[in-house]
Amino acid sequence: MDFRSKLAAVWQRHDSLLCVGLDPDIARFPAHLKDRSDGVLAFCKGIVDATADLACAFKPQIAYFAAARAEDQLQELIAYIHERHPAVPVVLDAKRGDIGATAQQYAREAFERFKADALTVNPYMGFDSVEPYLEHSDKGLIVLCRTSNPGGSDLQNLSIEGGRKLYQHVAALVAGPWNVHGQNALVVGATFPQELADVRSIVGDLPLLVPGIGAQGGDVEATVRAGRSAAGTGLMISSSRAILYAGKGEDFADKAREVALATRDEVNLYRA
């Protein structure tokens, strides 16, 4: 099943727009996992098993695994998700941005080594930095558009020819000529609900990955009302730290589930 089909199915099956971010910071692990050689994998498996039925996607951030020398554990984690929770797509959050042969290798890393369903990429170098990923026609390409950080305005909010903002131009490209296989999506932050609404008006029902709720303080109601599609879906609303570190003891996974459930249900209040 291709990325868009898998995502559409899980939106309905789990009645959820919640994307659970997997950003494993060993310094914040429960004490019983900090010194384990497989602690990253054990921690993430606990979170995954506790939240899988509440999630529309899992989003491991590759930097956390690489910094902990745990890329092999990331590979094993994604294989575990595919085996135990096959309905839930995996978005590898790497924000790759390069051209030609280098981009081809990043694509192989994401889709052949890690076997992710989708990958986040940076469009700053233009279409030839995106094109190599399109060789994997069933995989999702999630392109940075209007990011949740304040500094995103330095470039993304610049006015270009015709008065359109740069992020609006990116949205139109990704939903239009760059969407070669119909598997594209965009990253738009919850911290900018008006821009989120602008993007939705440009891209129709294209999926949007929306970071910025939870620890970053984005407003859930404003996010859902601005970004939902006509069908009441269209969003992967990502929360990482608020879920991952809700508990500090051996019951960390149970605490994570409580927060994930509350977040999923809060999001659902505003979908209609």
Short mmCIF file of C-alpha atoms in Angstrom, two decimals:
data_model
loop_
_atom_site.label_atom_id
_atom_site.label_comp_id
_atom_site.label_asym_id
_atom_site.label_seq_id
_atom_site.Cartn_x
_atom_site.Cartn_y
_atom_site.Cartn_z
CA MET A 1 0.00 0.00 0.00
CA ASP A 2 1.39 3.43 -0.91
CA PHE A 3 1.86 6.16 1.69
CA ARG A 4 -1.27 8.19 0.90
CA SER A 5 -3.50 5.12 0.87
CA LYS A 6 -2.03 3.86 4.13
CA LEU A 7 -2.51 7.24 5.77
CA ALA A 8 -6.10 7.59 4.58
CA ALA A 9 -6.91 4.13 5.91
CA VAL A 10 -5.43 4.73 9.35
CA TRP A 11 -7.18 8.10 9.73
CA GLN A 12 -10.43 6.16 9.54
CA ARG A 13 -9.37 2.99 11.32
CA HIS A 14 -7.93 4.75 14.39
CA ASP A 15 -10.18 7.83 14.23
CA SER A 16 -7.05 9.84 14.84
CA LEU A 17 -5.00 12.71 13.41
CA LEU A 18 -2.27 12.29 16.05
CA CYS A 19 1.31 11.67 14.90
CA VAL A 20 3.52 10.43 17.74
CA GLY A 21 7.04 11.81 17.44
CA LEU A 22 9.87 9.53 18.55
CA ASP A 23 12.74 11.75 19.78
CA PRO A 24 14.61 9.50 22.22
CA ASP A 25 16.78 11.61 24.54
CA ILE A 26 18.67 9.18 26.79
CA ALA A 27 19.15 11.88 29.44
CA ARG A 28 15.37 11.92 29.93
CA PHE A 29 14.84 8.15 30.00
CA PRO A 30 13.54 6.38 33.09
CA ALA A 31 16.42 5.22 35.26
CA HIS A 32 15.93 1.53 34.46
CA LEU A 33 16.61 2.17 30.75
CA LYS A 34 19.45 4.69 30.81
CA ASP A 35 22.30 2.19 31.02
CA ARG A 36 20.90 -0.49 28.73
CA SER A 37 22.74 -1.00 25.44
CA ASP A 38 19.35 -1.33 23.74
CA GLY A 39 17.73 1.40 25.82
CA VAL A 40 16.73 3.54 22.85
CA LEU A 41 14.94 0.64 21.22
CA ALA A 42 13.31 -0.49 24.45
CA PHE A 43 12.06 3.01 25.24
CA CYS A 44 10.64 3.58 21.76
CA LYS A 45 9.02 0.15 21.61
CA GLY A 46 7.28 0.93 24.89
CA ILE A 47 5.93 4.19 23.51
CA VAL A 48 4.90 2.58 20.22
CA ASP A 49 3.02 -0.31 21.82
CA ALA A 50 1.25 2.04 24.23
CA THR A 51 0.08 4.51 21.58
CA ALA A 52 -0.23 2.63 18.28
CA ASP A 53 -4.02 2.40 18.33
CA LEU A 54 -4.23 6.16 18.98
CA ALA A 55 -1.83 7.24 16.23
CA CYS A 56 -2.13 7.97 12.53
CA ALA A 57 1.68 7.93 12.17
CA PHE A 58 4.94 7.53 14.02
CA LYS A 59 7.70 10.05 13.33
CA PRO A 60 11.20 9.04 14.46
CA GLN A 61 13.67 11.94 14.32
CA ILE A 62 16.89 10.53 12.93
CA ALA A 63 19.21 12.96 14.74
CA TYR A 64 18.33 11.52 18.15
CA PHE A 65 19.18 8.01 17.02
CA ALA A 66 22.38 9.05 15.23
CA ALA A 67 23.64 11.08 18.20
CA ALA A 68 23.18 8.03 20.40
CA ARG A 69 24.93 5.79 17.82
CA ALA A 70 21.61 3.96 17.58
CA GLU A 71 20.91 3.89 13.84
CA ASP A 72 20.70 0.09 13.98
CA GLN A 73 18.11 0.42 16.74
CA LEU A 74 16.16 2.83 14.52
CA GLN A 75 16.21 0.26 11.73
CA GLU A 76 15.00 -2.42 14.14
CA LEU A 77 12.33 -0.09 15.54
CA ILE A 78 10.82 0.65 12.13
CA ALA A 79 10.83 -3.06 11.29
CA TYR A 80 9.06 -3.67 14.62
CA ILE A 81 6.38 -1.08 13.83
CA HIS A 82 5.79 -2.60 10.40
CA GLU A 83 5.48 -6.08 11.92
CA ARG A 84 3.44 -5.33 15.05
CA HIS A 85 1.47 -2.25 13.96
CA PRO A 86 1.39 -2.43 10.15
CA ALA A 87 -1.54 -0.04 9.78
CA VAL A 88 0.51 2.91 11.09
CA PRO A 89 2.86 4.61 8.60
CA VAL A 90 6.35 5.64 9.65
CA VAL A 91 7.60 9.12 8.73
CA LEU A 92 11.37 9.42 8.97
CA ASP A 93 12.06 12.99 10.06
CA ALA A 94 15.45 13.84 8.55
CA LYS A 95 14.79 17.04 6.55
CA ARG A 96 17.24 16.02 3.84
CA GLY A 97 18.26 18.60 1.26
CA ASP A 98 20.85 17.90 -1.43
CA ILE A 99 21.03 17.20 -5.15
CA GLY A 100 21.85 14.42 -7.59
CA ALA A 101 23.69 11.34 -6.44
CA THR A 102 23.75 12.49 -2.80
CA ALA A 103 19.96 12.82 -2.72
CA GLN A 104 19.71 9.36 -4.26
CA GLN A 105 21.74 7.97 -1.36
CA TYR A 106 19.57 9.75 1.18
CA ALA A 107 16.54 8.20 -0.53
CA ARG A 108 18.12 4.75 -0.36
CA GLU A 109 18.90 5.29 3.32
CA ALA A 110 15.31 6.28 4.15
CA PHE A 111 13.40 3.87 1.95
CA GLU A 112 15.70 0.86 1.47
CA ARG A 113 17.73 0.72 4.67
CA PHE A 114 15.22 2.11 7.19
CA LYS A 115 12.13 1.23 5.11
CA ALA A 116 10.23 4.34 6.14
CA ASP A 117 6.89 5.08 4.50
CA ALA A 118 7.70 8.77 4.10
CA LEU A 119 10.58 11.21 4.55
CA THR A 120 10.79 14.91 5.38
CA VAL A 121 12.86 16.94 2.91
CA ASN A 122 14.02 20.54 2.47
CA PRO A 123 13.04 22.24 -0.84
CA TYR A 124 15.58 25.10 -0.67
CA MET A 125 17.71 23.70 -3.52
CA GLY A 126 14.74 23.32 -5.85
CA PHE A 127 13.14 20.47 -7.77
CA ASP A 128 16.36 18.64 -8.62
CA SER A 129 16.91 18.17 -4.88
CA VAL A 130 13.46 16.56 -4.63
CA GLU A 131 13.37 14.56 -7.86
CA PRO A 132 15.64 11.65 -6.77
CA TYR A 133 13.19 10.70 -4.02
CA LEU A 134 10.42 10.37 -6.59
CA GLU A 135 12.12 7.25 -7.93
CA HIS A 136 10.42 5.58 -4.96
CA SER A 137 6.94 6.14 -6.32
CA ASP A 138 4.96 4.62 -3.44
CA LYS A 139 6.75 6.60 -0.73
CA GLY A 140 5.65 9.88 0.81
CA LEU A 141 7.69 13.05 0.37
CA ILE A 142 6.90 15.57 3.10
CA VAL A 143 8.33 18.96 2.14
CA LEU A 144 9.11 21.78 4.56
CA CYS A 145 6.78 24.70 3.89
CA ARG A 146 5.92 26.93 6.90
CA THR A 147 7.83 25.54 9.85
CA SER A 148 6.89 26.02 13.50
CA ASN A 149 10.08 27.82 14.59
CA PRO A 150 10.09 31.64 14.82
CA GLY A 151 13.16 31.89 12.58
CA GLY A 152 11.26 30.28 9.73
CA SER A 153 9.92 33.74 8.92
CA ASP A 154 13.41 34.88 7.89
CA LEU A 155 12.90 33.14 4.54
CA GLN A 156 9.52 31.44 4.38
CA ASN A 157 7.50 34.63 4.87
CA LEU A 158 9.33 36.69 2.24
CA SER A 159 7.20 38.26 -0.46
CA ILE A 160 8.04 37.18 -4.00
CA GLU A 161 6.78 38.13 -7.46
CA GLY A 162 3.06 38.85 -7.51
CA GLY A 163 2.91 39.42 -3.75
CA ARG A 164 2.76 35.74 -2.88
CA LYS A 165 4.77 34.58 0.13
CA LEU A 166 7.57 32.10 -0.42
CA TYR A 167 5.86 29.41 1.69
CA GLN A 168 2.73 29.79 -0.46
CA HIS A 169 4.82 29.30 -3.59
CA VAL A 170 6.37 26.15 -2.10
CA ALA A 171 2.89 24.84 -1.24
CA ALA A 172 1.70 25.36 -4.82
CA LEU A 173 4.75 23.61 -6.27
CA VAL A 174 4.52 20.62 -3.96
CA ALA A 175 0.79 20.17 -4.54
CA GLY A 176 1.13 20.77 -8.28
CA PRO A 177 4.04 20.05 -10.62
CA TRP A 178 6.22 18.35 -8.00
CA ASN A 179 3.47 15.92 -6.97
CA VAL A 180 4.47 13.44 -9.66
CA HIS A 181 3.08 10.31 -8.00
CA GLY A 182 0.42 11.89 -5.79
CA GLN A 183 2.40 11.01 -2.64
CA ASN A 184 3.51 14.49 -1.54
CA ALA A 185 2.70 16.24 1.72
CA LEU A 186 3.84 19.42 3.49
CA VAL A 187 5.18 20.46 6.88
CA VAL A 188 3.25 23.43 8.29
CA GLY A 189 3.61 24.44 11.93
CA ALA A 190 0.76 24.66 14.43
CA THR A 191 2.27 27.90 15.73
CA PHE A 192 1.04 29.74 12.60
CA PRO A 193 -2.68 28.89 12.22
CA GLN A 194 -3.39 31.61 9.65
CA GLU A 195 -0.57 30.38 7.43
CA LEU A 196 -1.84 26.84 7.96
CA ALA A 197 -5.25 27.93 6.67
CA ASP A 198 -3.59 29.65 3.71
CA VAL A 199 -1.73 26.46 2.80
CA ARG A 200 -4.88 24.35 3.07
CA SER A 201 -6.66 26.70 0.67
CA ILE A 202 -3.82 26.26 -1.85
CA VAL A 203 -3.29 22.49 -1.68
CA GLY A 204 -6.79 21.03 -1.37
CA ASP A 205 -6.72 17.70 0.47
CA LEU A 206 -2.93 17.25 0.43
CA PRO A 207 -1.77 15.83 3.80
CA LEU A 208 -0.10 18.25 6.19
CA LEU A 209 2.38 17.23 8.89
CA VAL A 210 1.83 19.73 11.68
CA PRO A 211 4.43 20.02 14.46
CA GLY A 212 4.18 22.56 17.23
CA ILE A 213 1.49 21.41 19.67
CA GLY A 214 2.37 20.04 23.08
CA ALA A 215 5.76 21.30 24.27
CA GLN A 216 5.88 24.02 21.57
CA GLY A 217 2.58 25.48 22.65
CA GLY A 218 0.51 25.40 19.45
CA ASP A 219 -3.25 25.75 19.96
CA VAL A 220 -5.05 22.51 19.14
CA GLU A 221 -8.42 24.02 18.24
CA ALA A 222 -6.92 26.69 16.00
CA THR A 223 -4.70 24.09 14.33
CA VAL A 224 -7.50 21.66 13.52
CA ARG A 225 -9.95 24.29 12.34
CA ALA A 226 -7.31 25.90 10.11
CA GLY A 227 -5.79 22.74 8.69
CA ARG A 228 -8.44 20.03 8.43
CA SER A 229 -9.55 18.94 4.98
CA ALA A 230 -13.18 19.00 3.86
CA ALA A 231 -13.45 15.38 5.05
CA GLY A 232 -12.22 16.30 8.54
CA THR A 233 -8.87 14.60 8.02
CA GLY A 234 -5.80 15.78 6.09
CA LEU A 235 -3.57 16.29 9.15
CA MET A 236 -0.80 14.49 10.99
CA ILE A 237 -0.64 16.60 14.16
CA SER A 238 2.67 15.77 15.76
CA SER A 239 3.44 15.69 19.46
CA SER A 240 6.74 14.33 20.75
CA ARG A 241 8.12 15.44 24.11
CA ALA A 242 4.75 15.94 25.80
CA ILE A 243 3.94 12.29 25.14
CA LEU A 244 7.38 10.69 25.42
CA TYR A 245 8.31 12.19 28.77
CA ALA A 246 4.92 12.30 30.48
CA GLY A 247 6.23 9.75 32.98
CA LYS A 248 9.65 9.34 34.59
CA GLY A 249 9.38 5.84 36.03
CA GLU A 250 8.80 2.28 34.91
CA ASP A 251 5.22 3.26 34.03
CA PHE A 252 6.47 5.72 31.37
CA ALA A 253 4.54 3.98 28.60
CA ASP A 254 1.26 4.11 30.54
CA LYS A 255 1.76 7.82 31.18
CA ALA A 256 2.57 8.37 27.52
CA ARG A 257 -0.68 6.65 26.56
CA GLU A 258 -2.68 8.90 28.88
CA VAL A 259 -1.32 12.03 27.21
CA ALA A 260 -1.67 10.58 23.70
CA LEU A 261 -5.29 9.62 24.39
CA ALA A 262 -6.10 13.07 25.77
CA THR A 263 -4.43 14.72 22.77
CA ARG A 264 -6.18 12.49 20.23
CA ASP A 265 -9.53 13.18 21.86
CA GLU A 266 -8.93 16.93 22.05
CA VAL A 267 -8.06 17.01 18.37
CA ASN A 268 -11.23 15.07 17.53
CA LEU A 269 -13.40 17.67 19.25
CA TYR A 270 -12.73 20.10 16.40
CA ARG A 271 -12.69 17.87 13.31
CA ALA A 272 -16.35 18.18 12.32
#
